[in-house]
Amino acid sequence: MRSFTYERANDIAAATQAASQPGASYIAGGTNLLDLMKVDVERPRHLVDISRLPLRDVVETPDGGLSIGALVSNAGLAADSRVRRRYPVLAQALLAGASAQLRNQATTAGNLLQRTRCPYFYDVSMPCNKRQPGSGCSALGGYNRMHAILGASDACIAVHPSDMAVAMTALQAEVEIHTPSDTTRRTPIAELHRLPGQTPEHDTTLAPGELITAVILPPPPPGRQIYRKVRDRASFAFALVSLAAILDVRDGKVQTARLAMGGVAHKPWTPKTAERALVGAAAQADSFKEAGQAAVHNAVGRPHTAFKIALAQRLVMRTLGDLAAGG
Amino acid sequence: MHEPPHTITRRMLGLTALVTAAFGRTLHAQSQQQAALAPRPEPPALEEVHLTVNSQAHTLSLDPRTTLLDALRDHLGLPGTKKGCDHGQCGACTVLVNGVRLNSCLSLAVMRDGDSIVTIEGLAEDGKMHPVQQAFVKHDGFQCGYCTPGQICSTVGMLDELKRGLPSAVTANLAAMPAISVAEIRERMSGNICRCSAYPNIVAAIMEAQHGSAG
């Protein structure tokens, strides 16, 4: 690990000032950043420790939603009785991620800002446009079984690894951001992460020094919620494909459907065509099969990832069927 | 969030020009960054860190790069906590920080200033093994033993999480108190790898320890 200077931030304004200096980086849980520093992918010269800022509470919002402090641990959020009762898709997604030890330490904002687990991003001896812009993408012609089938580019086919962010996307959460000029802005979570395009080095739309202070959940939407994750082993593994689904069925017809997919793109993927096709459709197998097909209609498979297209399609179909059947 | 945004836009160019432009952009961005950066501290300034480890207060002067794991093993002479992968994947370094189980390899000691740590060396009381240690011995919950300190500290933290009602991925009813079962133990202990694969005996040990702690 390369040397760095360290400071503990005492308030949000001081933190954003310190972190907007070149070479500075925030650290909170540190479970991903320290890992990347050990393998020389991240090389911060100055660490701004924000772990003791007062951002550890989950509070009710006036409209019946929840405001989740940026430093709420993944374990703490999954255990929150309001999340378990009103946002089960989020609790399930959190519990599907990482290990118990990591969930105890990892924070809400850190989970959003974790970086891809593409093995070529981690290997500093290999070209990687995300790590070294312009150097090339080793995954394109390499071992890319865990990589993207939607929204990728010829510069990067990495996927975002978070489960939590997928559930928050289906819940249409907003991210509260404090800027270095001491203002606050909110962005829909769907606009926090970006597709790789020709600049995969930028995972998010955050400007240098900007600090996520909270994630705001709107009131729980009508309907049943579920998070389903398909992976190579039953626990402590990243998703091959995952799905957060919220389905509202009345009198045999779909009123609304909200879907977000993980493991398939550079950001949590919202299959809007599938969502639209479901509205007003009969809540039965044919509709759900069509939704599955619509969810992957523009997917691109590679030799190692082609299986993900059928997998994603069937996951959507099966999950919607289970939700409609009350499962 | 770690790098300044690039200001040069990519235009439609031929392949050769494209490669040149991309390379030029990289060099430009790097030289800009180099000019603006302060030099790395060599040697780095040491940070004073206060830790209470197994009920004993310590003050250490540490390179900020020192992980909690290395502070325990190399600076406090407590080699019971093991370094397996050093990347948070194996769980051999699991300790209790303020009562909560964490991977000490993924935690900077300086960030734990003021915290209370319990390691495998601190579980026994008055020369008597902790009930979880006794259960692991009774059920032969190990073979080579390298993962065992992490397995035992993780179990102590896990049983406390169960008592506090924390759910897991296999908890069927998220609104209810989770009940102990083999499936719950296997899921909740998935952050601790045993390459000798002593898992059946580890699970048996934990089932017995849980009965003891609930009893």
Coordinates of N, CA, C and O in Angstrom, one line a residue, chain B residues 82-146:
Chain B
K82 N -5.5 -14.4 12.8 CA -4.7 -14.9 11.7 C -4.9 -14.0 10.4 O -6.0 -13.5 10.2
K83 N -3.8 -13.9 9.7 CA -3.9 -13.3 8.3 C -4.0 -14.4 7.3 O -3.1 -15.2 7.1
G84 N -5.2 -14.5 6.7 CA -5.4 -15.5 5.6 C -5.2 -14.9 4.3 O -4.1 -14.9 3.7
C85 N -6.3 -14.3 3.8 CA -6.3 -13.7 2.4 C -5.8 -12.2 2.5 O -5.3 -11.7 1.5
D86 N -6.1 -11.6 3.6 CA -5.8 -10.1 3.8 C -6.7 -9.3 2.9 O -6.4 -8.1 2.6
H87 N -7.8 -9.9 2.4 CA -8.7 -9.1 1.5 C -10.2 -9.3 1.9 O -11.1 -9.1 1.1
G88 N -10.5 -9.7 3.1 CA -11.8 -9.8 3.6 C -12.6 -11.0 3.0 O -13.9 -11.0 3.1
Q89 N -12.0 -11.9 2.4 CA -12.7 -13.0 1.8 C -12.7 -14.3 2.6 O -13.6 -15.1 2.4
C90 N -11.8 -14.5 3.6 CA -11.6 -15.8 4.3 C -12.1 -15.7 5.7 O -12.5 -16.8 6.3
G91 N -12.1 -14.6 6.4 CA -12.6 -14.5 7.7 C -11.6 -14.9 8.8 O -12.0 -14.8 10.0
A92 N -10.4 -15.3 8.5 CA -9.5 -15.7 9.5 C -9.1 -14.6 10.5 O -8.7 -14.8 11.6
C93 N -9.3 -13.4 10.0 CA -8.9 -12.2 10.8 C -10.0 -11.6 11.6 O -9.9 -10.5 12.2
T94 N -11.2 -12.4 11.7 CA -12.3 -11.8 12.4 C -12.1 -11.6 13.9 O -11.6 -12.4 14.6
V95 N -12.4 -10.3 14.3 CA -12.3 -10.0 15.7 C -13.6 -9.3 16.1 O -14.4 -9.0 15.2
L96 N -13.8 -9.0 17.4 CA -15.0 -8.2 17.8 C -14.6 -6.8 18.1 O -13.6 -6.6 18.9
V97 N -15.2 -5.8 17.4 CA -14.9 -4.4 17.6 C -16.2 -3.8 18.2 O -17.2 -3.8 17.6
N98 N -16.0 -3.3 19.5 CA -17.2 -2.8 20.2 C -18.3 -3.9 20.2 O -19.5 -3.6 20.0
G99 N -17.9 -5.2 20.3 CA -18.9 -6.3 20.3 C -19.4 -6.8 19.0 O -20.1 -7.8 19.0
V100 N -18.9 -6.2 17.9 CA -19.4 -6.6 16.6 C -18.3 -7.2 15.8 O -17.2 -6.7 15.8
R101 N -18.6 -8.3 15.1 CA -17.6 -9.0 14.3 C -17.2 -8.3 13.0 O -18.1 -7.9 12.3
L102 N -15.9 -8.1 12.8 CA -15.4 -7.4 11.6 C -14.2 -8.2 11.1 O -13.6 -8.9 11.8
N103 N -13.9 -7.9 9.8 CA -12.7 -8.4 9.2 C -11.6 -7.3 9.6 O -11.6 -6.2 9.0
S104 N -10.6 -7.7 10.5 CA -9.7 -6.7 10.9 C -8.7 -6.4 9.8 O -8.0 -5.3 9.9
C105 N -8.6 -7.2 8.8 CA -7.7 -6.9 7.7 C -8.2 -5.7 6.8 O -7.4 -5.1 6.1
L106 N -9.5 -5.4 6.9 CA -10.0 -4.4 6.1 C -10.4 -3.2 6.9 O -11.3 -2.4 6.6
S107 N -9.7 -3.0 8.0 CA -10.0 -1.9 8.9 C -8.6 -1.2 9.2 O -7.7 -1.9 9.7
L108 N -8.5 0.1 9.0 CA -7.3 0.8 9.4 C -7.3 1.0 11.0 O -8.3 1.4 11.5
A109 N -6.2 0.7 11.6 CA -6.1 0.8 13.1 C -6.4 2.2 13.5 O -7.1 2.5 14.5
V110 N -5.9 3.2 12.7 CA -6.1 4.6 13.1 C -7.6 5.0 13.1 O -8.1 5.8 13.8
M111 N -8.4 4.3 12.3 CA -9.9 4.5 12.3 C -10.6 3.9 13.4 O -11.7 4.2 13.7
R112 N -9.9 3.0 14.2 CA -10.4 2.4 15.4 C -10.0 3.0 16.6 O -10.2 2.5 17.7
D113 N -9.4 4.2 16.5 CA -9.0 5.0 17.7 C -10.1 5.1 18.7 O -11.2 5.5 18.4
G114 N -9.9 4.6 20.0 CA -10.9 4.7 21.1 C -11.8 3.5 21.1 O -12.6 3.4 22.1
D115 N -11.6 2.5 20.2 CA -12.5 1.4 20.2 C -12.1 0.3 21.1 O -10.9 0.2 21.5
S116 N -13.0 -0.6 21.4 CA -12.7 -1.8 22.3 C -12.7 -3.0 21.4 O -13.7 -3.3 20.7
I117 N -11.6 -3.8 21.5 CA -11.4 -4.9 20.6 C -11.3 -6.2 21.5 O -10.7 -6.2 22.5
V118 N -11.9 -7.3 21.0 CA -11.7 -8.6 21.7 C -11.2 -9.5 20.6 O -11.8 -9.7 19.5
T119 N -10.1 -10.2 20.9 CA -9.5 -11.2 20.0 C -9.7 -12.6 20.7 O -10.1 -12.7 21.8
I120 N -9.2 -13.6 20.0 CA -9.3 -15.0 20.5 C -8.6 -15.1 21.8 O -9.0 -15.8 22.7
E121 N -7.5 -14.2 22.0 CA -6.8 -14.3 23.3 C -7.6 -13.8 24.5 O -7.2 -14.0 25.6
G122 N -8.7 -13.0 24.2 CA -9.4 -12.4 25.2 C -10.7 -13.0 25.6 O -11.5 -12.5 26.4
L123 N -11.0 -14.2 25.0 CA -12.3 -14.8 25.2 C -12.4 -15.6 26.5 O -13.5 -15.6 27.2
A124 N -11.3 -16.2 26.9 CA -11.3 -17.0 28.1 C -11.4 -16.1 29.3 O -11.0 -15.0 29.3
E125 N -12.1 -16.6 30.4 CA -12.2 -15.8 31.6 C -11.7 -16.7 32.8 O -12.1 -17.8 32.9
D126 N -10.8 -16.1 33.5 CA -10.2 -16.8 34.7 C -9.6 -18.2 34.3 O -9.8 -19.2 35.0
G127 N -9.0 -18.2 33.2 CA -8.3 -19.5 32.8 C -9.3 -20.5 32.3 O -8.9 -21.6 32.0
K128 N -10.6 -20.2 32.1 CA -11.6 -21.1 31.7 C -12.0 -20.7 30.3 O -12.4 -19.5 30.0
M129 N -12.0 -21.7 29.3 CA -12.3 -21.4 28.0 C -13.8 -20.8 27.8 O -14.6 -21.3 28.6
H130 N -13.9 -20.0 26.9 CA -15.3 -19.5 26.5 C -16.1 -20.7 26.0 O -15.6 -21.6 25.4
P131 N -17.4 -20.7 26.3 CA -18.3 -21.8 25.9 C -18.1 -22.2 24.4 O -18.2 -23.3 24.0
V132 N -17.9 -21.2 23.5 CA -17.7 -21.5 22.1 C -16.4 -22.2 21.9 O -16.3 -23.1 21.1
Q133 N -15.4 -21.8 22.6 CA -14.1 -22.5 22.5 C -14.3 -24.0 23.0 O -13.8 -24.9 22.3
Q134 N -15.0 -24.1 24.1 CA -15.2 -25.5 24.6 C -15.9 -26.4 23.6 O -15.6 -27.5 23.4
A135 N -16.9 -25.8 23.0 CA -17.7 -26.5 22.0 C -16.9 -26.9 20.8 O -17.0 -28.0 20.2
F136 N -16.0 -26.0 20.3 CA -15.2 -26.3 19.2 C -14.2 -27.5 19.5 O -14.0 -28.4 18.7
V137 N -13.7 -27.5 20.7 CA -12.8 -28.6 21.2 C -13.6 -29.9 21.2 O -13.2 -30.9 20.7
K138 N -14.8 -29.8 21.9 CA -15.6 -31.0 22.1 C -16.0 -31.7 20.7 O -15.9 -32.9 20.6
H139 N -16.3 -30.8 19.8 CA -16.8 -31.4 18.5 C -15.7 -31.5 17.4 O -16.0 -31.7 16.3
D140 N -14.5 -31.2 17.8 CA -13.4 -31.2 16.9 C -13.7 -30.3 15.7 O -13.6 -30.8 14.5
G141 N -14.0 -29.1 16.0 CA -14.4 -28.2 14.9 C -13.3 -27.5 14.1 O -13.3 -26.3 13.9
F142 N -12.3 -28.3 13.8 CA -11.1 -27.8 13.1 C -10.3 -29.0 12.6 O -10.4 -30.1 13.1
Q143 N -9.4 -28.7 11.7 CA -8.3 -29.7 11.4 C -7.0 -29.0 11.6 O -6.3 -29.2 12.6
C144 N -6.6 -28.2 10.6 CA -5.2 -27.5 10.8 C -5.3 -26.4 11.8 O -4.3 -26.1 12.4
G145 N -6.5 -25.8 12.0 CA -6.6 -24.8 13.1 C -6.4 -23.4 12.7 O -6.6 -22.5 13.5
Y146 N -5.9 -23.2 11.5 CA -5.6 -21.8 11.1 C -6.8 -20.9 11.0 O -6.7 -19.7 11.4

